[in-house]
Short mmCIF file of C-alpha atoms in Angstrom, two decimals:
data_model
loop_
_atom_site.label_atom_id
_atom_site.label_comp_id
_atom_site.label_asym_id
_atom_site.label_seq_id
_atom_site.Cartn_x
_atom_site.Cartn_y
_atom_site.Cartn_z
CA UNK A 1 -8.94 105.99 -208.71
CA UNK A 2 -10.12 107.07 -211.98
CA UNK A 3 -10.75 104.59 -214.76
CA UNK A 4 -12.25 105.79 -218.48
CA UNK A 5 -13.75 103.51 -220.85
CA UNK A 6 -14.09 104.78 -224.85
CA UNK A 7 -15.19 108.16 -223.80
CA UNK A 8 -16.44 110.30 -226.54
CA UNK A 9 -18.56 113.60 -226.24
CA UNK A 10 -19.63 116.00 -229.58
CA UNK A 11 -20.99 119.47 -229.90
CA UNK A 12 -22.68 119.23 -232.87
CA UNK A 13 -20.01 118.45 -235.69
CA UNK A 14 -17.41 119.26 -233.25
CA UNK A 15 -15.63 116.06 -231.51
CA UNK A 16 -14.73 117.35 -228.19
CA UNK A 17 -13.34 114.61 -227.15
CA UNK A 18 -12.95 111.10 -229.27
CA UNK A 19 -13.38 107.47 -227.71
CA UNK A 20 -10.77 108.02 -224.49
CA UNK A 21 -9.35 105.54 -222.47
CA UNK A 22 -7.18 106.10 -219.45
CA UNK A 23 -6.53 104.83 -215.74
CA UNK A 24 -5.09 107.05 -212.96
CA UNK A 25 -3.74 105.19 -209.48
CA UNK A 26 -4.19 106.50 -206.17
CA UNK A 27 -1.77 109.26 -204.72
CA UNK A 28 -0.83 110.13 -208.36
CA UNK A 29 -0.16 113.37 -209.86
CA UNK A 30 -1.39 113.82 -213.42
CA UNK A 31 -0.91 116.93 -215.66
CA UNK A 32 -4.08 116.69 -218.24
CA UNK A 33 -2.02 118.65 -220.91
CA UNK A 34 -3.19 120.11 -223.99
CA UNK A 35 -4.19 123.42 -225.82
CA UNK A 36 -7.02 125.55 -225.69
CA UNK A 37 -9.35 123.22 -227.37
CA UNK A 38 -7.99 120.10 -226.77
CA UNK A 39 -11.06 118.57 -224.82
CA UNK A 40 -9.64 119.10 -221.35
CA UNK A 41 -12.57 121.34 -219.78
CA UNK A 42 -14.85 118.54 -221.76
CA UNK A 43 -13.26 115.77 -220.29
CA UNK A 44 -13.00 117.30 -216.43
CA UNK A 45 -17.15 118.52 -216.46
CA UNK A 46 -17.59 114.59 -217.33
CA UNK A 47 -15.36 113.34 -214.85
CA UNK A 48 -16.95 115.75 -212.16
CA UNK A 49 -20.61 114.74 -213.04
CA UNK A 50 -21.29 118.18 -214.41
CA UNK A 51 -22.16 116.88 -218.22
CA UNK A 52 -23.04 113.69 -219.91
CA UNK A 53 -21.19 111.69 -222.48
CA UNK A 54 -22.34 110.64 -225.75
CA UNK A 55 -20.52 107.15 -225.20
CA UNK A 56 -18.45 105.44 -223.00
CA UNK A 57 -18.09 104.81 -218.74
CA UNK A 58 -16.27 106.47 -216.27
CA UNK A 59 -15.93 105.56 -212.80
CA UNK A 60 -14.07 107.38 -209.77
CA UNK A 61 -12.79 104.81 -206.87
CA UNK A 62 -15.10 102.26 -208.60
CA UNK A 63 -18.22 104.54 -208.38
CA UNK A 64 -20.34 105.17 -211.69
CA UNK A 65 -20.01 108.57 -212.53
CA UNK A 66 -22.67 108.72 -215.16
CA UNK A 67 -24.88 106.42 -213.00
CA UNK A 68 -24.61 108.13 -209.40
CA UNK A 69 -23.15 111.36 -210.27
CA UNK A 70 -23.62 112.74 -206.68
CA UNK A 71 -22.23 109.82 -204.94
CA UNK A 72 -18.96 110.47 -207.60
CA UNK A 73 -18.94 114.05 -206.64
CA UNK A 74 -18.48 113.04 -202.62
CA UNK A 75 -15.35 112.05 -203.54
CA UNK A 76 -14.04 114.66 -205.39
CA UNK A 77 -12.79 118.12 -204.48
CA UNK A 78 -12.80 120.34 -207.92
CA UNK A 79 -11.03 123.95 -208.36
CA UNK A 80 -12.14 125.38 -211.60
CA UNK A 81 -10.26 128.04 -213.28
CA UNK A 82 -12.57 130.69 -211.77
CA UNK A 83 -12.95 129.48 -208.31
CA UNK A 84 -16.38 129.72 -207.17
CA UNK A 85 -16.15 132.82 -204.54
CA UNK A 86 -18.11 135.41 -202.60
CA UNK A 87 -16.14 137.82 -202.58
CA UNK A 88 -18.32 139.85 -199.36
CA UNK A 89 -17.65 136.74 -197.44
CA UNK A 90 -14.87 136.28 -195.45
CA UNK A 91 -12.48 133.20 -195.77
CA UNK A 92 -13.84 131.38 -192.51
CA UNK A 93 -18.10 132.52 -193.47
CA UNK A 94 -17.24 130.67 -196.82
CA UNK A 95 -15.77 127.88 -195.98
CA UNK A 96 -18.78 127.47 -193.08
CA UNK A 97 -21.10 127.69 -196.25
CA UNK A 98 -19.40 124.96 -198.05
CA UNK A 99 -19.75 123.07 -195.46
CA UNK A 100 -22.89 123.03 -195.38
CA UNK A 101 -23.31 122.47 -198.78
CA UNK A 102 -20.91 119.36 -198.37
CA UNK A 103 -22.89 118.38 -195.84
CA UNK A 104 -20.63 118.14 -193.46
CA UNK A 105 -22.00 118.08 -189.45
CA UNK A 106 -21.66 120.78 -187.93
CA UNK A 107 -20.28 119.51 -184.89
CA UNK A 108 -17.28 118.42 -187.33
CA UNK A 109 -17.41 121.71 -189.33
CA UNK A 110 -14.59 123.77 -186.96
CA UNK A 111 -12.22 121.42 -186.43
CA UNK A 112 -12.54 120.32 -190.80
CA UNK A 113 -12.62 124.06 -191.51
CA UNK A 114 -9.62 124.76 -189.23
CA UNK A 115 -7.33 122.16 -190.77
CA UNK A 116 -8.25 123.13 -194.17
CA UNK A 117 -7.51 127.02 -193.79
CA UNK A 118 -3.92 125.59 -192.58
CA UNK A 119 -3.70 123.09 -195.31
CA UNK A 120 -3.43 126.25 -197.83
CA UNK A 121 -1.53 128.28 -195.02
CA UNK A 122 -4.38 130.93 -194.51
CA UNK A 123 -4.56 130.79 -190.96
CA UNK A 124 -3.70 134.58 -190.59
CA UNK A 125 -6.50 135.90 -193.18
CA UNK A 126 -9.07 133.43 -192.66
CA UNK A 127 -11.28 136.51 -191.08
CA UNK A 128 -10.53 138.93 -194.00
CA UNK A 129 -13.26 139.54 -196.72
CA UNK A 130 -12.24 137.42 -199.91
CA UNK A 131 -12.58 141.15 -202.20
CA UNK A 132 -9.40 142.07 -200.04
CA UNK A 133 -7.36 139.31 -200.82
CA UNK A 134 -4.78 139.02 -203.93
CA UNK A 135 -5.47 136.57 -206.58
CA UNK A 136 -2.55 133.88 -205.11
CA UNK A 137 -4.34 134.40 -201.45
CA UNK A 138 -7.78 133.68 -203.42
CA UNK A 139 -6.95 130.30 -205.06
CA UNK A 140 -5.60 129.24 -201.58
CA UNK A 141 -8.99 129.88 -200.77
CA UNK A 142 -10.46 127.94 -203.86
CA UNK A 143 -8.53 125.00 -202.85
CA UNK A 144 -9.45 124.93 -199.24
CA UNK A 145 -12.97 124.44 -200.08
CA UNK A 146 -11.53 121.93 -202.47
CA UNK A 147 -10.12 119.69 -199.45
CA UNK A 148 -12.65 120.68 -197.21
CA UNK A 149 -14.29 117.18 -197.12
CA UNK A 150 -11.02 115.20 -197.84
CA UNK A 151 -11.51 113.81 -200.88
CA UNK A 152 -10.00 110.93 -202.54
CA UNK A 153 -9.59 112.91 -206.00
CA UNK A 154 -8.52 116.27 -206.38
CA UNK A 155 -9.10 117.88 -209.92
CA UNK A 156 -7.71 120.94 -210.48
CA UNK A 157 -8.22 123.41 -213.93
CA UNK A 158 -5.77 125.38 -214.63
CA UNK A 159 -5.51 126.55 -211.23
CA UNK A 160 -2.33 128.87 -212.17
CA UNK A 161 -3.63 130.78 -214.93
CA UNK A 162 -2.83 134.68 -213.83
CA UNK A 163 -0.72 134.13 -211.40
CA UNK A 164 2.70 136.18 -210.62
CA UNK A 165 6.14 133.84 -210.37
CA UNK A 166 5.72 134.33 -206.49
CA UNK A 167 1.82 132.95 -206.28
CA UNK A 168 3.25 130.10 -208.69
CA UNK A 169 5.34 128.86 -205.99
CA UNK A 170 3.33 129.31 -202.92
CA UNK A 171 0.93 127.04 -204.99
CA UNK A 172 3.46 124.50 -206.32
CA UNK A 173 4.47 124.23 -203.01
CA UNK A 174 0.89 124.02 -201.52
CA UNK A 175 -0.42 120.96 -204.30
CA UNK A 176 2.89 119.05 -203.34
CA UNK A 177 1.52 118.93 -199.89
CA UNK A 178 -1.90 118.46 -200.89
CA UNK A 179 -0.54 115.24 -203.12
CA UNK A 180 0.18 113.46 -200.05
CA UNK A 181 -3.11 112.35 -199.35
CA UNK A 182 -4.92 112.33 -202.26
CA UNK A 183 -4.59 111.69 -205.97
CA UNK A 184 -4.72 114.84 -208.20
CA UNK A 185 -5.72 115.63 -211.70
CA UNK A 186 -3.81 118.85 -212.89
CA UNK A 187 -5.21 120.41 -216.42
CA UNK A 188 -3.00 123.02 -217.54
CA UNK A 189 -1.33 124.26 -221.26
CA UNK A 190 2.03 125.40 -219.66
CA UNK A 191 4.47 122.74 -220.08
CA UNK A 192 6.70 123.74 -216.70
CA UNK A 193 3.84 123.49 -214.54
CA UNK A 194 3.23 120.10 -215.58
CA UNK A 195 7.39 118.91 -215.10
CA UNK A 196 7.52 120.69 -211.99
CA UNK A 197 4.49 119.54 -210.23
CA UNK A 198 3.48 115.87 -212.35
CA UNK A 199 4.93 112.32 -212.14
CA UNK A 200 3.08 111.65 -214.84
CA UNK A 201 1.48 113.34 -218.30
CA UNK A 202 -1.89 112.55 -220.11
CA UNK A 203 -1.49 114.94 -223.55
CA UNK A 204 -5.04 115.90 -225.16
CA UNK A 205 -4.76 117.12 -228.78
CA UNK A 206 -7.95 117.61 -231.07
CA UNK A 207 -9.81 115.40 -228.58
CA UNK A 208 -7.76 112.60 -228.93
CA UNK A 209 -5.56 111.27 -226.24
CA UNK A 210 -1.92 111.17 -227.78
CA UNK A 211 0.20 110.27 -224.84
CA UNK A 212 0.22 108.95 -221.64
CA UNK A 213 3.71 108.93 -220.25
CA UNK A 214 5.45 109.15 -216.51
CA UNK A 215 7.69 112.20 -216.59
CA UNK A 216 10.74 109.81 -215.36
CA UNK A 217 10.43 107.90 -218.74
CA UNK A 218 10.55 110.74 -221.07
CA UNK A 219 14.09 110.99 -219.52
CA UNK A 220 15.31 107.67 -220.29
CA UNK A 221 17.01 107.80 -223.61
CA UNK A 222 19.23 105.59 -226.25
CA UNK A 223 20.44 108.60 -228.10
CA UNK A 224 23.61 111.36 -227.40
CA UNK A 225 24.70 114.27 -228.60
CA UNK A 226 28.80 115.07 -228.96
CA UNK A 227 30.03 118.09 -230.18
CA UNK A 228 33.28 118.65 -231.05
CA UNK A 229 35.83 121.78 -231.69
CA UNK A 230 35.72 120.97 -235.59
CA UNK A 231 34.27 119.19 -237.45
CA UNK A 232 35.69 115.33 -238.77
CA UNK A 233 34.63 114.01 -242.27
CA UNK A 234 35.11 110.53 -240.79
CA UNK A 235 33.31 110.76 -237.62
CA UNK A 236 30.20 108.99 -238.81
CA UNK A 237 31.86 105.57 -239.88
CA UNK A 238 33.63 105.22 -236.51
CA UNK A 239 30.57 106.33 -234.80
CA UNK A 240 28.44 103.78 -236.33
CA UNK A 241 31.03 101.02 -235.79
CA UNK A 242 30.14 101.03 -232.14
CA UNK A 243 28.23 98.37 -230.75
CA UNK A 244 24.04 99.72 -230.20
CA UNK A 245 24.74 102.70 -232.68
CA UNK A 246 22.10 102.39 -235.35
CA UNK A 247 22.16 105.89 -237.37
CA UNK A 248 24.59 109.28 -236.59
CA UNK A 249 23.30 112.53 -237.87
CA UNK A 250 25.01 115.52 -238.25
CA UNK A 251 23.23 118.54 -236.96
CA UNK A 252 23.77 121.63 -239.05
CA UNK A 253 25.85 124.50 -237.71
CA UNK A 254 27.08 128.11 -238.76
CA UNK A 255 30.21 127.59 -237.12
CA UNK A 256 33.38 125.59 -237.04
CA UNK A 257 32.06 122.74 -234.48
CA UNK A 258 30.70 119.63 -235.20
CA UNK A 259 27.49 118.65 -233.72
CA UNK A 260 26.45 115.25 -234.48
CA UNK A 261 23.59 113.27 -233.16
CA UNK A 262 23.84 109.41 -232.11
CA UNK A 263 20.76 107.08 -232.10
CA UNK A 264 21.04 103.89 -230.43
CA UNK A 265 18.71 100.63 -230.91
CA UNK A 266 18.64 99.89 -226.94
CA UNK A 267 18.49 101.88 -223.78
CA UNK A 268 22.17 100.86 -222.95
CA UNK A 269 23.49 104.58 -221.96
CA UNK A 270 25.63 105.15 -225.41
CA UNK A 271 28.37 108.06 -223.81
CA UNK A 272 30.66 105.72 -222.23
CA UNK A 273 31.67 103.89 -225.50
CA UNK A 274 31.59 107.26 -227.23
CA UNK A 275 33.90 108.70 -224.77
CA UNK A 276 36.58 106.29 -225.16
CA UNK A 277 36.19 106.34 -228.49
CA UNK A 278 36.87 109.89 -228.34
CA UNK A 279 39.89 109.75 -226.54
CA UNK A 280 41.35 106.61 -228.79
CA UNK A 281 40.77 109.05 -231.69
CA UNK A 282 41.86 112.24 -229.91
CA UNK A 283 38.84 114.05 -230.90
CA UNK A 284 38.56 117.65 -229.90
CA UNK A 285 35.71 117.02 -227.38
CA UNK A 286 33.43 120.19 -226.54
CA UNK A 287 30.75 118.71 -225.22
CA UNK A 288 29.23 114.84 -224.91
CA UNK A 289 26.13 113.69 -223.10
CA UNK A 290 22.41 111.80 -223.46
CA UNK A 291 19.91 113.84 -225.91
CA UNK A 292 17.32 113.46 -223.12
CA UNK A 293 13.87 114.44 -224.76
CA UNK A 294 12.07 117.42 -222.80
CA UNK A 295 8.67 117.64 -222.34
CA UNK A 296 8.31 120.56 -224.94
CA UNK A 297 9.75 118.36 -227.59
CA UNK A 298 7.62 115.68 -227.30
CA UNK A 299 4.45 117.86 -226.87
CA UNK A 300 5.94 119.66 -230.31
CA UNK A 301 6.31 116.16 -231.99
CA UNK A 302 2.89 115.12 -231.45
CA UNK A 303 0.91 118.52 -232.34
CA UNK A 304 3.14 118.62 -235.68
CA UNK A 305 2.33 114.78 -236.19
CA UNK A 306 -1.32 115.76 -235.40
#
């Protein structure tokens, strides 16, 4: 659906973003994750036609986007961070406006406009003026004109920003359903909206794309962590003398427990052996299981490695 070729854009001195490459499948759910600064904003305008590259191609279910940016654009349905609303209109005059603008017949235009206003669960305010409605109830409304002409792609920037914990569901809930039947690109900087929404990440730092990961595979991991009551002098030779066991570190600790950290070389799951070791040695076992990575560690990793 989306396919970028040694993408680069500058603003002067500043490199916005530096010679990306990236492909995203249909029906898939990407969080664009990054900073303030990062290059996401840059990278969605060029993606939605909006600004030109210095370098590089881009293409949206095979179209040229720099060639034929309006041909692109059919196929995309876009919610900026402000969603672009008139606020004396009410929900059913403005989605009749974008209609038109999507040029969309207007024999078509109820029956379109009808199943998007129940898409985003509106159907009992679509006659209310927009200025009446709270800011959750107003990015339903940004997304239904989003939809509106059933796009392929579905890019979304940070279309949670301000929102109470309440709002954040209703929309959670709403882009799940949405997901269904198109592919969506979701820019955000808050890590849980990405884990809870994504199957996969794209992390932007300094304009440079530093990971491109499914969530699922972040989880798989070589390495545990066992804890014990106290702490053994000996633990680390008999840890190490189990088969896939390539380095044990102890983890520092201001109490009387022993916290050590066990790296294997494989992705063989390591607790089983360390379990029975456990129990051979009667160790006082407190706790034992994989050190799966979250998403906030690896985020951390790369902005300190950055």
């Amino acid at each position: 659906m989306i396919t970028i070729q040694d993408l680069s854009k500058s603003y002067g001195n500043i490199h916005a973003i530096q010679e990306i490459n990236l492909q995203i499948g249909q029906g898939e759910i990407v969080g664009l994750l990054g900073p303030n600064g990062a290059g996401k904003t840059t990278l969605i305008k060029i993606l939605t036609g909006f600004l030109q590259p210095d370098q590089g191609q881009v293409f949206i279910d095979t179209v040229d986007v720099i060639k034929s940016p309006h041909l692109a654009q059919e196929k995309i349905g876009y919610l900026p961070e402000n969603a672009p609303l008139y606020p004396e209109l009410n929900v059913y005059e403005y989605l009749q406006m974008m209609a038109d603008l999507r040029h969309i017949p207007q024999i078509e235009q109820e029956s379109v406009i009808r199943e998007a206003i129940c898409a985003v669960k509106l159907e009992n305010d679509y006659s209310r003026p927009i200025k009446q409605l709270s800011k959750g109830m107003r990015q339903r409304v940004g997304l239904s004109q989003a939809i509106l002409h059933k796009p392929k792609l579905l890019i979304l920037d940070e279309p949670t920003v301000g929102l109470d914990p309440t709002q954040l569901v209703e929309i959670r809930s709403l882009l799940k359903n949405l997901a269904k039947n198109c592919t969506i690109l979701f820019s955000t900087h808050i890590l849980p909206e990405v884990e809870m929404l994504c199957d996969r990440v794209v992390i932007l730092l300094n304009g440079k794309l530093k990971a491109d990961a499914n969530l699922a595979d972040l989880a798989k991991t070589n390495h545990a962590i066992l804890i014990l009551d106290e702490q053994r002098p000996d633990i680390q030779k008999e840890l190490l003398s189990l088969k896939g066991v390539k380095a044990v570190e102890v983890q520092k600790t201001n109490g009387p427990f022993g916290i050590y950290q066990i790296q294997g070389n494989s992705e063989v799951d390591l607790t089983p052996q360390i379990y029975h070791l456990a129990i051979q040695k009667d160790w006082p076992v407190r706790e034992l299981r994989r050190d799966v990575p979250t998403l906030e560690s690896v985020f951390n990793d790369l902005a300190v490695a950055a």
